[in-house]
Short mmCIF file of C-alpha atoms in Angstrom, two decimals:
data_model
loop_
_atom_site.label_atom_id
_atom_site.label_comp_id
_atom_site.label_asym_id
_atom_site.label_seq_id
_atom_site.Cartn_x
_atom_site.Cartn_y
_atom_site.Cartn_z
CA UNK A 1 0.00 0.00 0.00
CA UNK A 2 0.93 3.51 -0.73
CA UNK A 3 0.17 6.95 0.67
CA UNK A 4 1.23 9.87 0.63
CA UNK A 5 1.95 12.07 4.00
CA UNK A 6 -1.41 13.56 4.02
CA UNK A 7 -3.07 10.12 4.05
CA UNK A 8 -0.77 9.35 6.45
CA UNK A 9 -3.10 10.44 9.26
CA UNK A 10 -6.53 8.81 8.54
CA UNK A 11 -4.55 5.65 7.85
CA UNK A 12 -3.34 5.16 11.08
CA UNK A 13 -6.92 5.97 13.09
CA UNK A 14 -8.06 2.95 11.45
CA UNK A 15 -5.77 0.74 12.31
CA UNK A 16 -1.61 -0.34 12.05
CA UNK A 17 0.62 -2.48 9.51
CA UNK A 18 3.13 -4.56 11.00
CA UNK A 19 5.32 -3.15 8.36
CA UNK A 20 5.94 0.90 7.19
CA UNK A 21 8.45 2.44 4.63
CA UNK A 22 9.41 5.97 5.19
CA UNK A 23 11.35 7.73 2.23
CA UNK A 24 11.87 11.23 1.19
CA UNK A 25 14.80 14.23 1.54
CA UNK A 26 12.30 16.88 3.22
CA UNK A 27 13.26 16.13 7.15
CA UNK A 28 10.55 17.59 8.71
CA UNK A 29 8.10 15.95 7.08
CA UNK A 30 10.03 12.54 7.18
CA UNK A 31 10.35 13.27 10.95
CA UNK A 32 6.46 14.11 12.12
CA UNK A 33 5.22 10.87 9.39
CA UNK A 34 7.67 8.81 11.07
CA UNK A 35 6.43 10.38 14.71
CA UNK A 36 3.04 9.94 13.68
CA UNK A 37 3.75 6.07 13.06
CA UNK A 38 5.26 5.68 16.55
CA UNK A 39 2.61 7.61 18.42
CA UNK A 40 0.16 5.59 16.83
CA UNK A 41 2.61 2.33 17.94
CA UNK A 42 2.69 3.50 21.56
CA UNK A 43 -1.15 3.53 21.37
CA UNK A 44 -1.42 0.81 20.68
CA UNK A 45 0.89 -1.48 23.22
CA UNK A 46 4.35 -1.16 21.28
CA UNK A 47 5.88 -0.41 24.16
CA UNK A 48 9.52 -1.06 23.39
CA UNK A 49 11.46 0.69 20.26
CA UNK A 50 15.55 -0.15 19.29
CA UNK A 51 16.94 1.98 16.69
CA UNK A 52 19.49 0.70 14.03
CA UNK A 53 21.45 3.34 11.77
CA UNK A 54 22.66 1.36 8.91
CA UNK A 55 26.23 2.98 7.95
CA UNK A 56 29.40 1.48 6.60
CA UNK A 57 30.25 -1.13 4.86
CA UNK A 58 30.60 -3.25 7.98
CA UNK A 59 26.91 -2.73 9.26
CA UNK A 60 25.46 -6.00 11.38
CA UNK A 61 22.28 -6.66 9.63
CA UNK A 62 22.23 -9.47 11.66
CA UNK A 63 21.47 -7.77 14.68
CA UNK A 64 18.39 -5.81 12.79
CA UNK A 65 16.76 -9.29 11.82
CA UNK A 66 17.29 -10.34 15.86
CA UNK A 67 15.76 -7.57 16.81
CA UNK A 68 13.22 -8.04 14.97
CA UNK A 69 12.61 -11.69 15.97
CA UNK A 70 13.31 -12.14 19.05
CA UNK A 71 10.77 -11.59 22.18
CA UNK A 72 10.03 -7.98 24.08
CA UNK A 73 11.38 -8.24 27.75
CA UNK A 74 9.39 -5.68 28.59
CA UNK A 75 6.31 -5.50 26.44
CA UNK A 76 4.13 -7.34 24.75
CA UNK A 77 4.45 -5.94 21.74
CA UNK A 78 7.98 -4.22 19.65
CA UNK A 79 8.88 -1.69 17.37
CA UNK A 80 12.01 -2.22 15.23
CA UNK A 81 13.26 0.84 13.80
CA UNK A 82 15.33 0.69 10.71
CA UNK A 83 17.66 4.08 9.49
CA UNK A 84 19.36 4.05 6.32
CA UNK A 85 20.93 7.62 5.51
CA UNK A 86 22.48 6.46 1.94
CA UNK A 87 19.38 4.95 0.62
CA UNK A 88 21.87 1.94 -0.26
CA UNK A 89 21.44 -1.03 1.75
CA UNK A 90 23.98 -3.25 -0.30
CA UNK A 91 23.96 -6.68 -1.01
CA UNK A 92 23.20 -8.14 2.77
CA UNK A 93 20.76 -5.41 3.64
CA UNK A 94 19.11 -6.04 0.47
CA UNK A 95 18.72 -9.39 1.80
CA UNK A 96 17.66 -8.56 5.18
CA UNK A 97 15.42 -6.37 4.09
CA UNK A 98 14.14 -8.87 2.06
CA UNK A 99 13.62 -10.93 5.20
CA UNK A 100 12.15 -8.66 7.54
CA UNK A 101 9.06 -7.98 4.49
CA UNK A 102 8.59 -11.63 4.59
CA UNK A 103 8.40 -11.71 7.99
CA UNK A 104 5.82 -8.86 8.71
CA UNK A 105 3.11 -11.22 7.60
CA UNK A 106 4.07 -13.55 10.23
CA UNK A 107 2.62 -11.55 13.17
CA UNK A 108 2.02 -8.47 15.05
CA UNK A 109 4.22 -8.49 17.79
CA UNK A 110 6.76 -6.86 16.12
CA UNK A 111 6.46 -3.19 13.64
CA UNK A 112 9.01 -2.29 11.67
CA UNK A 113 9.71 1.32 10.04
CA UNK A 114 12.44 1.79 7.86
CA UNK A 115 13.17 5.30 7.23
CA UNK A 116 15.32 6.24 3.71
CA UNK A 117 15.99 8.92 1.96
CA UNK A 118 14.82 9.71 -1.07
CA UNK A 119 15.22 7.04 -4.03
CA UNK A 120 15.78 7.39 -7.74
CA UNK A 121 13.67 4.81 -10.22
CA UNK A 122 16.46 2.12 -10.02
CA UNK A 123 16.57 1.93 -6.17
CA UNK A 124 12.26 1.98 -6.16
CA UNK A 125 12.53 -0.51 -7.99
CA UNK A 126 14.84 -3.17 -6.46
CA UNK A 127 13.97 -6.44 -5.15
CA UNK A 128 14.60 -4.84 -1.67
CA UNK A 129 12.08 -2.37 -1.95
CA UNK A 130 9.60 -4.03 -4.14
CA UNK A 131 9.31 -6.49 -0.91
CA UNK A 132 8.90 -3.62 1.44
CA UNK A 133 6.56 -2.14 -0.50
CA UNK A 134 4.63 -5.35 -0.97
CA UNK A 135 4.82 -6.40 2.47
CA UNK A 136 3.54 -3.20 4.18
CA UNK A 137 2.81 0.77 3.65
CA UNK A 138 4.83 3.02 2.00
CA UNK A 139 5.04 6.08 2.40
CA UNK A 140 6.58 8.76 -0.18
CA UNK A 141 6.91 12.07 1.18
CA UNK A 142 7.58 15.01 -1.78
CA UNK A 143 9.15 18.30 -1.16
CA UNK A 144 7.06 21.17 -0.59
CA UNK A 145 7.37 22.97 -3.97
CA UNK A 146 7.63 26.98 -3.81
CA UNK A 147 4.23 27.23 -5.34
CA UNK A 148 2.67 25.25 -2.20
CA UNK A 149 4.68 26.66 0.39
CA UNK A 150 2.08 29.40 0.78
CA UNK A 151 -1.44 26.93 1.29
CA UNK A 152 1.46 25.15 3.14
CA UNK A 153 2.38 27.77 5.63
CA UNK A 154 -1.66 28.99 5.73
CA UNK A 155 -2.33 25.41 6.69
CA UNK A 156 -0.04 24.86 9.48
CA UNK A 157 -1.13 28.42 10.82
CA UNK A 158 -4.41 27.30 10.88
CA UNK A 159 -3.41 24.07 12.84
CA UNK A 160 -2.30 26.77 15.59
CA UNK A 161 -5.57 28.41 15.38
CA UNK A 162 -3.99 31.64 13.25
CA UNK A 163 -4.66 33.05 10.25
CA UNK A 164 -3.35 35.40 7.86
CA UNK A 165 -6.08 38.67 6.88
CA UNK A 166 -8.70 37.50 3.92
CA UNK A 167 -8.07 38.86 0.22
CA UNK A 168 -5.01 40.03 -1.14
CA UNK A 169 -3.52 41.33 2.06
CA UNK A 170 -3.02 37.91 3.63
CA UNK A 171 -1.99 36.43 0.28
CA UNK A 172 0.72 39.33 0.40
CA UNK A 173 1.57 38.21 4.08
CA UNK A 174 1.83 35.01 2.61
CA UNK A 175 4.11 35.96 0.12
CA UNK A 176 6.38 37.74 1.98
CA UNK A 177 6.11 34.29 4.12
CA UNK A 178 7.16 32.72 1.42
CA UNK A 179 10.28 34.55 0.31
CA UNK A 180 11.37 34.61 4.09
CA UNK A 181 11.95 30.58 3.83
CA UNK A 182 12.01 29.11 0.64
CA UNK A 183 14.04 26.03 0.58
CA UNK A 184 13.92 25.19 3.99
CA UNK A 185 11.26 24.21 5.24
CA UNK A 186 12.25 23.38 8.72
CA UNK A 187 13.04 26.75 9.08
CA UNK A 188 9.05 27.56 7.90
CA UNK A 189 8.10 25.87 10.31
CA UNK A 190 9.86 27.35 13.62
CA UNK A 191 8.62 30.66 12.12
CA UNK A 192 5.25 29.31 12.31
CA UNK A 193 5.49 27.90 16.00
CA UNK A 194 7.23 31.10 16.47
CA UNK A 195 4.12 33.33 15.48
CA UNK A 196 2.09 31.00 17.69
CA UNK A 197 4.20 32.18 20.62
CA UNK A 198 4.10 35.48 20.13
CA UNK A 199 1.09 36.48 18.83
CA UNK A 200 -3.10 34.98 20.51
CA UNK A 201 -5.10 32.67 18.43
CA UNK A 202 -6.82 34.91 15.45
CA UNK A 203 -6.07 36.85 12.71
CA UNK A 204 -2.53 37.71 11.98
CA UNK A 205 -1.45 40.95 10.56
CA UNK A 206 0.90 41.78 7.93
CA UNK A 207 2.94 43.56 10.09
CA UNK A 208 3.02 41.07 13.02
CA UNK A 209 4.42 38.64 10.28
CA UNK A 210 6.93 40.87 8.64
CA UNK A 211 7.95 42.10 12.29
CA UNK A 212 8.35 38.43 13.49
CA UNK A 213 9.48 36.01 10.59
CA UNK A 214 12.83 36.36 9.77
CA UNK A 215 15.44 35.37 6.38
CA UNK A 216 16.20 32.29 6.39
CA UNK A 217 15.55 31.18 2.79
CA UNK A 218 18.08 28.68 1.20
CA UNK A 219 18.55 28.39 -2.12
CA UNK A 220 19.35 25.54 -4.38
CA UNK A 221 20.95 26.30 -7.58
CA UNK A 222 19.15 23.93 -9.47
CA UNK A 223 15.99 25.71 -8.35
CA UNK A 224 17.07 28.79 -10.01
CA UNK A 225 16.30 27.29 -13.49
CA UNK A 226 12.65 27.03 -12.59
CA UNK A 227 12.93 30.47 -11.31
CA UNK A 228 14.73 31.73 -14.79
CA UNK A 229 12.52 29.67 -17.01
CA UNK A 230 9.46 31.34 -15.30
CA UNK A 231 10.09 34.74 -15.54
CA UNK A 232 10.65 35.69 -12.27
CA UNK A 233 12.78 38.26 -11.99
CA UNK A 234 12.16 39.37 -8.42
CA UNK A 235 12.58 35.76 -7.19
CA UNK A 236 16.10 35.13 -9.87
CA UNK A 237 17.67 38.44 -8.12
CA UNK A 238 17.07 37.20 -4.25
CA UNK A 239 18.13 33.55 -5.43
CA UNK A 240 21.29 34.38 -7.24
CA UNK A 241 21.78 37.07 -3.59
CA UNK A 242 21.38 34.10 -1.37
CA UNK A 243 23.35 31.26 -3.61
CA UNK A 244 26.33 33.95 -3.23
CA UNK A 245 26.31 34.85 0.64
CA UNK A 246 25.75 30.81 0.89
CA UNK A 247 29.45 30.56 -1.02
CA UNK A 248 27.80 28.69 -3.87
CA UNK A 249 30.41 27.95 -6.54
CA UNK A 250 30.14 30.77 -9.49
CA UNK A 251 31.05 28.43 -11.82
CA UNK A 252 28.00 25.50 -10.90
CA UNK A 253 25.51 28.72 -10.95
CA UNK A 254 26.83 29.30 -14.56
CA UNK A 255 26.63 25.71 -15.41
CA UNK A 256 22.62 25.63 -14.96
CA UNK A 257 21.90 28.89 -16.85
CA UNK A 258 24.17 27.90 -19.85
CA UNK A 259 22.84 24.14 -19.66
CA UNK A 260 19.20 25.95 -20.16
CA UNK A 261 20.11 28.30 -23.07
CA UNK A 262 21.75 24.98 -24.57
CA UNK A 263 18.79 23.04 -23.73
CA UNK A 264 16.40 25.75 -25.39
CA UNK A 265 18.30 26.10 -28.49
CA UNK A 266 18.40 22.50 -28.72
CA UNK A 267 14.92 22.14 -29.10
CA UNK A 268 13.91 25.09 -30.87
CA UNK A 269 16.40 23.88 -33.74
CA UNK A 270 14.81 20.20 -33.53
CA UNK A 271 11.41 21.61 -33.79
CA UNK A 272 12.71 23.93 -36.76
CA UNK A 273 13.98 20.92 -38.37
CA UNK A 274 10.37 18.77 -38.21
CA UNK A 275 10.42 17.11 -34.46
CA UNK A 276 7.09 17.65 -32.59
CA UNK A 277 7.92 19.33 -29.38
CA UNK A 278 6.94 16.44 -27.17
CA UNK A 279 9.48 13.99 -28.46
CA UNK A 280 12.16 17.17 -29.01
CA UNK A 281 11.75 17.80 -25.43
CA UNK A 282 11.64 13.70 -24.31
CA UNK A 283 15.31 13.47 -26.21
CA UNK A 284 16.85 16.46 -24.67
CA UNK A 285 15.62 14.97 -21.13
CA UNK A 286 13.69 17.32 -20.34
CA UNK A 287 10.29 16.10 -17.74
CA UNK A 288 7.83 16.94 -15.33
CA UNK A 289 7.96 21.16 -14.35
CA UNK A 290 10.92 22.28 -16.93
CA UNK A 291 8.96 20.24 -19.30
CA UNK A 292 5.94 22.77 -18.50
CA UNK A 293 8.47 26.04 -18.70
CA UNK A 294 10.09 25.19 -21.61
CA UNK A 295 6.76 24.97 -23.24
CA UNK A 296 5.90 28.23 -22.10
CA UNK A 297 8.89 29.78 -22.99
CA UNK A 298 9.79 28.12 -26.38
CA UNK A 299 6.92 30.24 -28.20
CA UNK A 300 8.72 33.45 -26.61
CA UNK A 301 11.99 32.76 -28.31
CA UNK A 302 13.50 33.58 -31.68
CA UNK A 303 17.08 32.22 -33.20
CA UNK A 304 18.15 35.50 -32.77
CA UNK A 305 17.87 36.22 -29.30
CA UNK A 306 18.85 32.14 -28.16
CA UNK A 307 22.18 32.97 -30.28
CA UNK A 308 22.81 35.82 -28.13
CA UNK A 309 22.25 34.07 -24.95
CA UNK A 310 24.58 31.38 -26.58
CA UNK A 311 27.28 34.14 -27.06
CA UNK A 312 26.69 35.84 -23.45
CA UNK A 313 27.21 32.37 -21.67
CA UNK A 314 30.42 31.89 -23.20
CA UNK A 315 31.30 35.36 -22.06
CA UNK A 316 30.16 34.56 -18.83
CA UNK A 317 32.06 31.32 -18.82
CA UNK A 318 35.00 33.21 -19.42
CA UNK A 319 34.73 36.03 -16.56
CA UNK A 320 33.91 33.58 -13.45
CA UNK A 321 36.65 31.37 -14.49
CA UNK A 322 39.09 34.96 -14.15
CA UNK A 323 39.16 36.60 -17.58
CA UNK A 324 37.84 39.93 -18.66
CA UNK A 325 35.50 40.89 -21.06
CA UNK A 326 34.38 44.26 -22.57
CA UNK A 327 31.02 45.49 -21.92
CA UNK A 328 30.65 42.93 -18.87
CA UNK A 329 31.31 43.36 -15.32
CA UNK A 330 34.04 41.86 -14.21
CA UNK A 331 32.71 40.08 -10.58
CA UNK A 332 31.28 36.77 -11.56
CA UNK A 333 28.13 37.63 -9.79
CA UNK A 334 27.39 40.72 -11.03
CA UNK A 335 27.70 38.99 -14.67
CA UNK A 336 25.72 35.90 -13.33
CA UNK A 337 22.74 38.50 -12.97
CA UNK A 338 22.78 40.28 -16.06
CA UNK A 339 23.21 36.68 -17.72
CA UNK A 340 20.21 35.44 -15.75
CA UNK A 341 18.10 38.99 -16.16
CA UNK A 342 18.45 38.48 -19.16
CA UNK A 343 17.10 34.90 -19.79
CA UNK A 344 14.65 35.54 -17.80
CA UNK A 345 13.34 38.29 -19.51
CA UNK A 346 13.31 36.67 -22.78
CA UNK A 347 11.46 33.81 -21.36
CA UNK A 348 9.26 35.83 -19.62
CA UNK A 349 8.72 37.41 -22.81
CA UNK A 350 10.22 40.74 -20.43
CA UNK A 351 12.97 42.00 -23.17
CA UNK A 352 15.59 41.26 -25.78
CA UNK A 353 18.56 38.87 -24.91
CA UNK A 354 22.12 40.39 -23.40
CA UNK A 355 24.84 40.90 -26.01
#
């Protein structure tokens, strides 16, 4: 069986697996879906938990699968608790793992959770996890994309009995909200638990929330395509501000804005030459949300202006790697803008492409 961490919740009030599979990067959420299973555990007579934190090569699965069979001393009822931080079991946790799904069917003395990171295709779908997932519940928690994170944030306010002002000044609130911790969601939510201190149950202000919530967005380069493609300027600037106070490397940040002019002149030529777009796009590798933008944006943008982007990333190339170039300024960053500005606007449909 599989869920999703908002299932989670109603799946557990009816009743409890003797098996559960954890897996996904966001750590808060991973951490209150796995708290959620234990609670419910505890509720229900699992008295005793052991935690094993599979690292190294040298790793005794054996203990795990003793644990895991052998009797309570103290309870009637066990919980086995299974940590793997690389996702990677190898060949004998494959095989215990393998063991421990066969097992859950057994009996109910004993619950397992196994909490992973989160897995690519190939690691979904290997023998190890096919039995986990077979055996018990899975449960695949996704990252909070930046387009959620508002609902998100309105939702967990609500959960503390607050709420931002109706109409557009809360969904400014929210916004600002949003900006404040994008990427990093465990931050959002001490902010949140934060307001609930400070401020009664209610309505929130905008200025209560722009008094209280502080900066502590982080940024992930590889978001800042999404943010390119999209035509946000606004969000490119405080992105490409936060990459460099986090010491990002100039050179990775130029990587992914050259990779997407690449990628977009790519398929504009393979559509120029007869390809529909789909299969253009599904041979460059392009999928799920840059599969959306590039859509968008494709329509937006002639030869012309992709073979000046072309031209301006090689400049660029050249000045965060230490040369100098006329017309350009000469800090990396301050070239990494008007190189991003730039695509951006053209995507955005916003202006013509640097030169």
């Amino acid at each position: 069986m599989q869920l999703t961490a908002v299932q989670l919740q109603g799946h557990l009030q009816k009743g409890l697996r003797s098996l559960y599979t954890v897996h996904g990067d966001e750590a808060l959420l991973v951490d209150e879906a796995a708290d959620a299973i234990r609670a419910a555990a505890r509720a229900r007579g699992y008295g005793e938990r052991t935690v094993h934190t599979a690292q190294g090569a040298h790793f005794d699965w054996s203990a795990v699968l003793a644990a895991s069979q052998s009797l309570s001393l103290f309870a009637d009822r066990q919980m086995v608790e299974v940590r793997i931080p690389s996702g990677k079991p190898g060949k004998d946790g494959a095989a215990a793992l393998q063991q421990l799904a066969s097992s859950a069917a057994a009996g109910d003395a004993t619950l397992t959770l196994v909490l992973l990171p989160r897995l690519d295709r190939q690691s979904r779908a290997g023998a190890w996890f096919t039995a986990l997932d077979g055996a018990g519940v899975t449960v695949q928690i996704d990252p909070v994309e930046r387009a959620a994170l508002p609902q998100w944030i309105a939702q967990r306010l609500l959960a503390q009995g607050q709420r931002v002002k109706p109409g557009e000044e809360g969904q400014r609130a929210l916004a600002f909200f949003t900006d404040r911790v994008e990427g990093n969601l465990l931050a959002a939510h001490q902010e949140i638990a934060k307001l609930g201190l400070l401020y009664p149950q209610g309505e929130l202000s905008s200025e209560q929330i722009e008094d209280a919530v502080l900066n502590v967005a982080r940024y992930d380069v590889f978001k800042l395509s999404e943010a390119v493609l999209g035509g946000q300027r606004a969000r490119v600037q405080r992105m490409l501000d936060g990459l460099q106070a986090e010491g990002e490397s100039e050179v990775l940040a130029h990587y992914t804005l050259a990779e997407d002019i690449r990628a977009l002149k790519r398929v504009k030529d393979a559509v120029a030459a007869g390809r529909p777009l789909p299969l253009a796009l599904r041979e460059q590798r392009i999928w799920g949300l840059r599969e959306r933008l590039f859509e968008r944006a494709l329509p937006r943008l002639t030869d012309g202006q992709l073979t000046n982007l072309l031209y301006a990333a090689h400049q660029v190339d050249g000045i965060v790697k230490g040369l100098k170039h006329s017309g350009w300024p000469q800090d990396p960053w301050q070239a990494l803008h008007r190189l991003a500005q730039s695509l951006c606007g053209a995507c955005g449909g916003g202006g013509a492409a640097a030169r």
